PDB file of C-alpha atoms in Angstrom:
ATOM      1  CA  MET A   1      -0.029   0.010   0.018  1.00  0.00           C
ATOM      2  CA  GLU A   2       2.824   2.386   0.908  1.00  0.00           C
ATOM      3  CA  TRP A   3       4.453   1.717  -2.492  1.00  0.00           C
ATOM      4  CA  ALA A   4       1.234   2.507  -4.402  1.00  0.00           C
ATOM      5  CA  LEU A   5       0.991   5.851  -2.418  1.00  0.00           C
ATOM      6  CA  ALA A   6       4.654   6.586  -3.184  1.00  0.00           C
ATOM      7  CA  ILE A   7       4.147   5.833  -6.903  1.00  0.00           C
ATOM      8  CA  LEU A   8       1.040   8.067  -7.076  1.00  0.00           C
ATOM      9  CA  PHE A   9       2.784  10.836  -5.288  1.00  0.00           C
ATOM     10  CA  GLY A  10       5.749  10.678  -7.669  1.00  0.00           C
ATOM     11  CA  ALA A  11       3.349  10.510 -10.646  1.00  0.00           C
ATOM     12  CA  ALA A  12       1.577  13.530  -9.365  1.00  0.00           C
ATOM     13  CA  VAL A  13       4.893  15.428  -8.831  1.00  0.00           C
ATOM     14  CA  VAL A  14       6.022  14.558 -12.420  1.00  0.00           C
ATOM     15  CA  LEU A  15       2.671  15.624 -13.931  1.00  0.00           C
ATOM     16  CA  LEU A  16       2.757  18.884 -11.864  1.00  0.00           C
ATOM     17  CA  ILE A  17       6.151  19.806 -13.218  1.00  0.00           C
ATOM     18  CA  LEU A  18       5.131  18.676 -16.818  1.00  0.00           C
ATOM     19  CA  SER A  19       1.990  20.884 -16.518  1.00  0.00           C
ATOM     20  CA  PHE A  20       4.067  23.937 -15.441  1.00  0.00           C
ATOM     21  CA  SER A  21       6.487  23.382 -18.325  1.00  0.00           C
ATOM     22  CA  ILE A  22       3.653  23.101 -20.942  1.00  0.00           C
ATOM     23  CA  SER A  23       1.866  26.272 -19.557  1.00  0.00           C
ATOM     24  CA  ARG A  24       5.160  28.130 -19.596  1.00  0.00           C
ATOM     25  CA  LYS A  25       5.672  27.298 -23.370  1.00  0.00           C
ATOM     26  CA  THR A  26       2.111  28.139 -24.206  1.00  0.00           C
ATOM     27  CA  THR A  27       2.360  31.438 -22.251  1.00  0.00           C
ATOM     28  CA  LYS A  28       5.617  32.161 -24.228  1.00  0.00           C
ATOM     29  CA  GLU A  29       3.879  31.399 -27.570  1.00  0.00           C
ATOM     30  CA  GLN A  30       0.853  33.450 -26.743  1.00  0.00           C
ATOM     31  CA  GLN A  31       3.172  36.440 -25.713  1.00  0.00           C
ATOM     32  CA  GLN A  32       5.003  36.150 -29.087  1.00  0.00           C
ATOM     33  CA  GLU A  33       1.753  36.000 -31.006  1.00  0.00           C
ATOM     34  CA  ALA A  34       0.508  39.068 -29.130  1.00  0.00           C
ATOM     35  CA  ASN A  35       3.697  40.936 -29.827  1.00  0.00           C
ATOM     36  CA  ALA A  36       3.321  40.104 -33.709  1.00  0.00           C
ATOM     37  CA  HIS A  37      -0.281  41.258 -33.625  1.00  0.00           C
ATOM     38  CA  TYR A  38       0.827  44.409 -31.897  1.00  0.00           C
ATOM     39  CA  ALA A  39       3.621  45.014 -34.327  1.00  0.00           C
ATOM     40  CA  SER A  40       1.346  44.443 -37.302  1.00  0.00           C
ATOM     41  CA  PHE A  41      -1.256  46.986 -35.751  1.00  0.00           C
ATOM     42  CA  MET A  42       1.362  49.482 -35.121  1.00  0.00           C
ATOM     43  CA  LYS A  43       2.654  49.246 -38.759  1.00  0.00           C
ATOM     44  CA  GLU A  44      -0.983  49.495 -40.124  1.00  0.00           C
ATOM     45  CA  LEU A  45      -1.555  52.570 -37.846  1.00  0.00           C
ATOM     46  CA  LYS A  46       1.595  54.218 -39.036  1.00  0.00           C
ATOM     47  CA  GLU A  47       0.612  53.600 -42.743  1.00  0.00           C
ATOM     48  CA  LEU A  48      -2.865  55.206 -41.968  1.00  0.00           C
ATOM     49  CA  GLN A  49      -1.265  58.040 -40.327  1.00  0.00           C
ATOM     50  CA  ASP A  50       0.996  58.647 -43.257  1.00  0.00           C
ATOM     51  CA  LYS A  51      -1.860  58.401 -45.705  1.00  0.00           C
ATOM     52  CA  THR A  52      -3.935  60.840 -43.656  1.00  0.00           C
ATOM     53  CA  HIS A  53      -0.985  63.255 -43.622  1.00  0.00           C
ATOM     54  CA  TYR A  54      -0.505  63.045 -47.395  1.00  0.00           C
ATOM     55  CA  MET A  55      -4.362  63.527 -47.838  1.00  0.00           C
ATOM     56  CA  GLU A  56      -4.212  66.713 -45.756  1.00  0.00           C
ATOM     57  CA  LEU A  57      -1.294  67.978 -47.746  1.00  0.00           C
ATOM     58  CA  ASP A  58      -3.103  67.191 -51.060  1.00  0.00           C
ATOM     59  CA  LEU A  59      -6.067  68.919 -49.709  1.00  0.00           C
ATOM     60  CA  ASP A  60      -3.982  71.944 -48.916  1.00  0.00           C
ATOM     61  CA  ILE A  61      -2.431  71.863 -52.387  1.00  0.00           C
ATOM     62  CA  ILE A  62      -5.767  71.539 -54.185  1.00  0.00           C
ATOM     63  CA  ALA A  63      -7.366  74.364 -52.115  1.00  0.00           C
ATOM     64  CA  GLN A  64      -4.422  76.621 -52.878  1.00  0.00           C
ATOM     65  CA  GLU A  65      -4.541  75.802 -56.598  1.00  0.00           C
ATOM     66  CA  ALA A  66      -8.239  76.320 -56.731  1.00  0.00           C
ATOM     67  CA  GLY A  67      -7.900  79.674 -54.862  1.00  0.00           C
ATOM     68  CA  ILE A  68     -10.009  78.592 -51.960  1.00  0.00           C
ATOM     69  CA  ASN A  69      -9.235  80.814 -49.081  1.00  0.00           C
ATOM     70  CA  LYS A  70     -11.042  79.259 -46.036  1.00  0.00           C
ATOM     71  CA  THR A  71      -9.697  79.105 -42.654  1.00  0.00           C
ATOM     72  CA  PRO A  72      -9.433  75.640 -40.989  1.00  0.00           C
ATOM     73  CA  GLN A  73     -12.341  76.677 -38.813  1.00  0.00           C
ATOM     74  CA  GLU A  74     -14.430  77.404 -41.717  1.00  0.00           C
ATOM     75  CA  ARG A  75     -13.619  74.156 -43.393  1.00  0.00           C
ATOM     76  CA  MET A  76     -14.509  72.310 -40.244  1.00  0.00           C
ATOM     77  CA  VAL A  77     -17.932  74.107 -40.134  1.00  0.00           C
ATOM     78  CA  LEU A  78     -18.540  73.276 -43.724  1.00  0.00           C
ATOM     79  CA  ARG A  79     -17.466  69.629 -43.127  1.00  0.00           C
ATOM     80  CA  GLU A  80     -19.778  69.352 -40.163  1.00  0.00           C
ATOM     81  CA  ALA A  81     -22.697  70.856 -41.865  1.00  0.00           C
ATOM     82  CA  LEU A  82     -22.267  68.767 -45.101  1.00  0.00           C
ATOM     83  CA  ASP A  83     -21.889  65.547 -43.094  1.00  0.00           C
ATOM     84  CA  MET A  84     -25.312  66.386 -41.299  1.00  0.00           C
ATOM     85  CA  TYR A  85     -26.821  67.444 -44.623  1.00  0.00           C
ATOM     86  CA  ARG A  86     -25.835  64.065 -46.185  1.00  0.00           C
ATOM     87  CA  ARG A  87     -27.253  62.315 -43.205  1.00  0.00           C
ATOM     88  CA  LYS A  88     -30.568  64.166 -43.968  1.00  0.00           C
ATOM     89  CA  TYR A  89     -30.640  66.499 -40.944  1.00  0.00           C
ATOM     90  CA  SER A  90     -32.938  69.462 -41.604  1.00  0.00           C
ATOM     91  CA  ILE A  91     -31.561  72.895 -42.416  1.00  0.00           C
ATOM     92  CA  GLU A  92     -32.845  74.029 -39.094  1.00  0.00           C
ATOM     93  CA  SER A  93     -31.064  71.424 -37.156  1.00  0.00           C
ATOM     94  CA  ILE A  94     -27.874  71.975 -39.013  1.00  0.00           C
ATOM     95  CA  ALA A  95     -28.273  75.868 -38.315  1.00  0.00           C
ATOM     96  CA  LYS A  96     -28.656  75.102 -34.544  1.00  0.00           C
ATOM     97  CA  LYS A  97     -25.591  72.795 -34.376  1.00  0.00           C
ATOM     98  CA  THR A  98     -23.334  75.040 -36.333  1.00  0.00           C
ATOM     99  CA  ASN A  99     -24.489  78.193 -34.804  1.00  0.00           C
ATOM    100  CA  LEU A 100     -25.335  79.815 -38.206  1.00  0.00           C
ATOM    101  CA  SER A 101     -28.538  81.232 -39.599  1.00  0.00           C
ATOM    102  CA  GLU A 102     -30.613  79.096 -41.820  1.00  0.00           C
ATOM    103  CA  GLY A 103     -29.796  81.340 -44.845  1.00  0.00           C
ATOM    104  CA  GLU A 104     -26.054  80.984 -44.093  1.00  0.00           C
ATOM    105  CA  VAL A 105     -26.578  77.193 -44.070  1.00  0.00           C
ATOM    106  CA  GLU A 106     -28.447  77.054 -47.321  1.00  0.00           C
ATOM    107  CA  LYS A 107     -25.890  79.372 -49.016  1.00  0.00           C
ATOM    108  CA  LEU A 108     -23.013  77.134 -47.621  1.00  0.00           C
ATOM    109  CA  LEU A 109     -24.524  73.937 -48.742  1.00  0.00           C
ATOM    110  CA  ALA A 110     -25.905  75.486 -52.235  1.00  0.00           C
ATOM    111  CA  PRO A 111     -23.040  73.640 -54.150  1.00  0.00           C
ATOM    112  CA  TYR A 112     -24.078  70.271 -52.788  1.00  0.00           C
ATOM    113  CA  PRO A 113     -27.804  70.023 -54.035  1.00  0.00           C
ATOM    114  CA  ASN A 114     -28.326  66.238 -53.869  1.00  0.00           C
ATOM    115  CA  PRO A 115     -27.145  64.738 -50.697  1.00  0.00           C
ATOM    116  CA  LYS A 116     -25.927  61.036 -50.821  1.00  0.00           C
ATOM    117  CA  VAL A 117     -27.418  59.146 -48.025  1.00  0.00           C
ATOM    118  CA  VAL A 118     -24.476  58.145 -45.816  1.00  0.00           C
ATOM    119  CA  ARG A 119     -26.126  56.551 -42.668  1.00  0.00           C
ATOM    120  CA  GLY A 120     -29.567  55.443 -43.665  1.00  0.00           C
ATOM    121  CA  GLU A 121     -32.873  57.075 -44.145  1.00  0.00           C
ATOM    122  CA  ILE A 122     -33.663  58.393 -40.740  1.00  0.00           C
ATOM    123  CA  VAL A 123     -34.127  61.970 -40.125  1.00  0.00           C
ATOM    124  CA  HIS A 124     -32.180  63.390 -37.333  1.00  0.00           C
ATOM    125  CA  ASP A 125     -33.867  66.409 -35.771  1.00  0.00           C
ATOM    126  CA  SER A 126     -33.367  67.514 -32.182  1.00  0.00           C
TER     127      SER A 126
END
């Protein structure tokens, strides 16, 4: 009986050591995989940042060549108004959110007569 207990205890110790060894290998593999994903993500993020930067430069070049003299704040207001317009906000809602009069909003959006539906058919009035 004592030999059986000693054998079982020895087997338990061996299995415990084997379990720690396997879990350590698995943890290292998972860490390496996480590092690879992180490196891939950071590379893609850098590429997106570069593309965004080049698009901003292209936008500045196009605006300069076209003779558009809007300040960054004016462009941001136009961008926000156009985004809401394409999402089918009413002119009144756009005016409230951009702190412009309805006439100014209509004048601002006049070059964009047919809005494309960007995010569904729901009308967003607040």
